[in-house]
Tab-separated table of C-alpha atoms in Angstrom:
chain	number	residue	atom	x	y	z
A	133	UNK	CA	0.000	0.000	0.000
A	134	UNK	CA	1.425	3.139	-1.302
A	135	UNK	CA	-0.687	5.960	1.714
A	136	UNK	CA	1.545	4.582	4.581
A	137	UNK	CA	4.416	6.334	2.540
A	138	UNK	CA	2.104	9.507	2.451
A	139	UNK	CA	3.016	12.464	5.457
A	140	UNK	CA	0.830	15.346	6.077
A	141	UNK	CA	2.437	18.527	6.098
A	142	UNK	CA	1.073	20.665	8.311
A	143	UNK	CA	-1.158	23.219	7.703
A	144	UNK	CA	1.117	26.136	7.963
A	145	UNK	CA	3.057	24.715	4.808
A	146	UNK	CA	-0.082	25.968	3.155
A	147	UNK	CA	-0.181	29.336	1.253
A	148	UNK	CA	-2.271	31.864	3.229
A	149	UNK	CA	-5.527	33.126	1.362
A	150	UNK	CA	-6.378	37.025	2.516
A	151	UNK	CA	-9.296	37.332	4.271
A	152	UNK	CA	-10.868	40.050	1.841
A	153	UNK	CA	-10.048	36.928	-0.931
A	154	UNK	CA	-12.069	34.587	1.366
A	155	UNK	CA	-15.059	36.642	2.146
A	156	UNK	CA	-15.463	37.265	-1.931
A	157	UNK	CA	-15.227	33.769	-2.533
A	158	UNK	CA	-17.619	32.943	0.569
A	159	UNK	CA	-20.253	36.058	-1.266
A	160	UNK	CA	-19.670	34.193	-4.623
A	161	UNK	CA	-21.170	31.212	-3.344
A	162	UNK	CA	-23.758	32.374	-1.232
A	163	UNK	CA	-25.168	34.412	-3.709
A	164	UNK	CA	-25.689	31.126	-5.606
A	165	UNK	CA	-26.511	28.890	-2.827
A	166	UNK	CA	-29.781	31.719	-2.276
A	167	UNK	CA	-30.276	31.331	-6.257
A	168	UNK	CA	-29.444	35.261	-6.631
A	169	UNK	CA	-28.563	34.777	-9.986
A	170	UNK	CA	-28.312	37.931	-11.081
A	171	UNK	CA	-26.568	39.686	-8.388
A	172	UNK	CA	-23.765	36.404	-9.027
A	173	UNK	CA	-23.484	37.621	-12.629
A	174	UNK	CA	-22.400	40.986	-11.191
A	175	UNK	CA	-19.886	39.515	-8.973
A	176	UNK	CA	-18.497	36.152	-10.229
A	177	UNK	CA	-14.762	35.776	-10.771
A	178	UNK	CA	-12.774	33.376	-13.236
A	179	UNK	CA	-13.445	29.688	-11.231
A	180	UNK	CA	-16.808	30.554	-9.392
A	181	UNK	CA	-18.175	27.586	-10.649
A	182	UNK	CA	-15.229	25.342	-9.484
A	183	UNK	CA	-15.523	27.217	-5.742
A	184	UNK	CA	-19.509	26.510	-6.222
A	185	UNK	CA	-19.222	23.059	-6.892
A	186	UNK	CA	-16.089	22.396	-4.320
A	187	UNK	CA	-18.986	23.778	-1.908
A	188	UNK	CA	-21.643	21.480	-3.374
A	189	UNK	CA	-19.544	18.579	-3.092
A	190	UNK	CA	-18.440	19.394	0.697
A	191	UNK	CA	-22.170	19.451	1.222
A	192	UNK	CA	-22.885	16.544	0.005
A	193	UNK	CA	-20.179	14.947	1.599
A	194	UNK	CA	-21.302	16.260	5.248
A	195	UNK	CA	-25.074	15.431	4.365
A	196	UNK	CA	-24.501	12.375	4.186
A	197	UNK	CA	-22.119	12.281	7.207
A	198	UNK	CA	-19.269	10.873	5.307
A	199	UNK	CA	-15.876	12.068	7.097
A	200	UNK	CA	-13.318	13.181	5.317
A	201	UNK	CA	-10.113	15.776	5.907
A	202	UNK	CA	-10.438	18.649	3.626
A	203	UNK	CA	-7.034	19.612	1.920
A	204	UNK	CA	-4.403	17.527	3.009
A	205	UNK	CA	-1.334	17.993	1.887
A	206	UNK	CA	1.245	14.939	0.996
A	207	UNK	CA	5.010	14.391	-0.109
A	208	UNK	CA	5.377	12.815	-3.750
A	209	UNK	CA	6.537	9.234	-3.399
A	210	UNK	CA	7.499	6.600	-6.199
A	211	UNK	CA	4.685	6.876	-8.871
A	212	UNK	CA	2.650	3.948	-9.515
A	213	UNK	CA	4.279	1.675	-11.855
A	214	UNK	CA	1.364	0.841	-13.927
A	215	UNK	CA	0.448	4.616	-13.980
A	216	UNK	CA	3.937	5.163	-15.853
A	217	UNK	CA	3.854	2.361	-17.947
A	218	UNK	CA	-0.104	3.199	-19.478
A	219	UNK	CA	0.749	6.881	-19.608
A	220	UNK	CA	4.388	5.925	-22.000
A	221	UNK	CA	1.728	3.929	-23.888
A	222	UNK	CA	-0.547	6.373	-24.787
A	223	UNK	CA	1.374	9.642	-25.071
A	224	UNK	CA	0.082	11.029	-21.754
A	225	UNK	CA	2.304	13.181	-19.382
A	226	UNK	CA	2.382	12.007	-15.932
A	227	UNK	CA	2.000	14.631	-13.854
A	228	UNK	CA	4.324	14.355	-11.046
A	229	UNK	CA	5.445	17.363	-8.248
A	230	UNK	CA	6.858	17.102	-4.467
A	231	UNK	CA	3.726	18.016	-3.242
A	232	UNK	CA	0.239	16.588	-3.527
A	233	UNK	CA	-3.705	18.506	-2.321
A	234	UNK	CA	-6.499	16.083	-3.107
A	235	UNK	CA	-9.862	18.568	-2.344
A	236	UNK	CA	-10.787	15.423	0.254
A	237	UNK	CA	-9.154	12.668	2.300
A	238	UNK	CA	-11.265	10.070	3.142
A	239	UNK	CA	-11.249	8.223	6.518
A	240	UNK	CA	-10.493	4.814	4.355
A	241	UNK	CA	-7.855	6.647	2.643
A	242	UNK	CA	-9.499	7.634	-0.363
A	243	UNK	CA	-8.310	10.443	-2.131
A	244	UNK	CA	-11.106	12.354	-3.729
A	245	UNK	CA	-10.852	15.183	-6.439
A	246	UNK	CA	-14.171	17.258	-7.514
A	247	UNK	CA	-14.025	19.236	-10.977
A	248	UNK	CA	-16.329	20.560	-13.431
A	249	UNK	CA	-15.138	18.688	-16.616
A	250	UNK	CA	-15.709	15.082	-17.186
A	251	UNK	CA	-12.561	15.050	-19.430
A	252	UNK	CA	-10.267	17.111	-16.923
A	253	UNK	CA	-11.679	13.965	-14.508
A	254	UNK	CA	-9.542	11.681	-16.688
A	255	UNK	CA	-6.529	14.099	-16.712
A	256	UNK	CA	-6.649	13.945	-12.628
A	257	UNK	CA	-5.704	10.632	-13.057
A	258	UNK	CA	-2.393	11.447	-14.050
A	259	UNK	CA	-1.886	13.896	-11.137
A	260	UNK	CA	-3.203	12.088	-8.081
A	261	UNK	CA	-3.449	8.338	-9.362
A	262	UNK	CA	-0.251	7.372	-9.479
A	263	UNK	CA	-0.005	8.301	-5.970
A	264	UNK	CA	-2.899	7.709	-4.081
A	265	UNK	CA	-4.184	4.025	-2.958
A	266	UNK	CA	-7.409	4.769	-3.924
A	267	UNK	CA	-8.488	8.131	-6.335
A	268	UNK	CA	-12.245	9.220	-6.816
A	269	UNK	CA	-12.688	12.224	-8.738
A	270	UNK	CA	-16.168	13.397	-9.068
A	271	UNK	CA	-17.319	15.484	-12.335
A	272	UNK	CA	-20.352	18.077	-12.776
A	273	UNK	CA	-20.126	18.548	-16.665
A	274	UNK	CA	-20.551	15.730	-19.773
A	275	UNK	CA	-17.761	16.836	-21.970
A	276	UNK	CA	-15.314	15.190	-24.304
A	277	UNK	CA	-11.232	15.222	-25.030
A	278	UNK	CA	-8.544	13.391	-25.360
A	279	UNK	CA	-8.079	11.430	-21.790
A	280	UNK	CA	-11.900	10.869	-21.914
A	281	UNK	CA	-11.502	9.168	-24.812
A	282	UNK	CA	-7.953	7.312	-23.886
A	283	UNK	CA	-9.160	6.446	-20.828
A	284	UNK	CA	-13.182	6.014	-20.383
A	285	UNK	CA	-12.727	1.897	-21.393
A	286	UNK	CA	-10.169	1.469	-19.122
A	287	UNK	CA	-10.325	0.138	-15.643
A	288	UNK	CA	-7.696	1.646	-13.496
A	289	UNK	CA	-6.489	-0.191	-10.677
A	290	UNK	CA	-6.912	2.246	-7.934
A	291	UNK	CA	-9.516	4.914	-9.444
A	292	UNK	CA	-12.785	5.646	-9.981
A	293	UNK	CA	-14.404	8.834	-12.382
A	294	UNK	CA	-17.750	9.345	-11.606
A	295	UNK	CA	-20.551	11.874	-11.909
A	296	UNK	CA	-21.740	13.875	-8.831
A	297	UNK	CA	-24.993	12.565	-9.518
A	298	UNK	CA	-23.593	9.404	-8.181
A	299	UNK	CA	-25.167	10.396	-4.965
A	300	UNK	CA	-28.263	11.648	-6.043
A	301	UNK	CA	-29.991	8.338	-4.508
A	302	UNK	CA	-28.783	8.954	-1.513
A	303	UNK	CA	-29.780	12.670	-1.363
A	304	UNK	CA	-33.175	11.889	-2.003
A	305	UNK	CA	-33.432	9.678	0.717
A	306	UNK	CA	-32.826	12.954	2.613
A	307	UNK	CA	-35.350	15.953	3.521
A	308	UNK	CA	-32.371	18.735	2.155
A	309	UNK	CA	-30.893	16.072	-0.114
A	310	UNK	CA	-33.519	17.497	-3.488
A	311	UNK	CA	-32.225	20.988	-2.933
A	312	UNK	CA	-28.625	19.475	-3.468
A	313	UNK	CA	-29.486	18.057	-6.549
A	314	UNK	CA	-31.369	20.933	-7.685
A	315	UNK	CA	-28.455	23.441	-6.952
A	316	UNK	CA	-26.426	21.156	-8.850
A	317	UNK	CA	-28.619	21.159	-11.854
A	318	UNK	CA	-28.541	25.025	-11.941
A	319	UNK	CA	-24.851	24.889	-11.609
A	320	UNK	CA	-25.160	22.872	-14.689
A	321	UNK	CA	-27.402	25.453	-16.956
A	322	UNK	CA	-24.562	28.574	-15.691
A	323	UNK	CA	-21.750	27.002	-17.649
A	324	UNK	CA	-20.879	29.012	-20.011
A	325	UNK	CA	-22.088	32.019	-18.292
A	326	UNK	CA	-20.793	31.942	-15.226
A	327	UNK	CA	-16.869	31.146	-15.066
């Protein structure tokens, strides 16, 4: 098992966000979490959907009281041989660095990415796969590209791409779980318009 490897850094390896960023990115969100569309079209920022959805999928995540650690941080060991040997295959650069930030860390040790593209969920792959026990990288978006299309057949041996809707069974079982989903749809219609 590759995580025992793995060592936090502690949190004050992390790069301090100002708190006039923070409370623009908290508006950003709340403004769409009270469906204030308009007044977010005034006040988005390049990646308010990403910080939306980040938000979504911490919701969901605490909804349905699933623990996790939000933003670890972890030293780069030894990729994943098979990771190196299917990305030489197909042309694919393995993304390596001496530090890794999965958005979640799981209490089984799951590393868990969220991101809007479906296609940039088969480029995580080659970022946190190769170094993670097990990878699940949630998507909001249907798209298409190139590591969607290298990669959709394959099954990796320690990852999993799947919608956010995923969960939507779950939510429903829950009395807030159907204004998740709907948020999530409405997420959906703003791409394009909404950064």
């Amino acid at each position: 098992m590759m995580a025992n490897n793995l060592i936090r850094i502690p949190d004050e390896y992390r790069k301090h966000v100002s708190d006039r960023k923070w409370r623009k990115w908290e508006k950003i969100v709340s403004l769409f979490m009270e469906n204030r569309l308009d007044d977010l079209a005034l006040n988005h920022r390049t990646g308010a959907r990403g910080r939306i959805f980040t938000a979504l999928s911490l919701e969901i995540f605490n909804k349905l009281q699933i623990p996790y650690k939000s933003e670890p941080i972890f030293y780069h060991i030894e990729p994943n041989q098979w990771y190196i040997e299917f990305a030489k295959q197909h042309a694919i650069k393995l993304r390596t660095h001496d530090f890794y930030n999965p958005d979640l860390f799981l209490s089984d040790g799951t590393w868990v990415e969220v991101t809007l593209s479906e296609n940039t969920a088969y480029q995580k792959l080659f970022r946190y796969g190769h170094q993670a026990d097990n990878l699940l990288v949630l998507w909001l978006d249907k798209d298409e590209g190139y590591h969607k299309e290298i990669c959709q057949k394959v099954r990796f041996p320690n990852a999993e791409i799947k919608s956010i809707e995923c969960f939507n069974t779950l939510l429903e079982k829950l009395s807030s779980g159907p204004d998740i989903i709907r948020k999530l749809e409405r997420l959906k219609k703003l791409k394009g318009t909404i950064l």
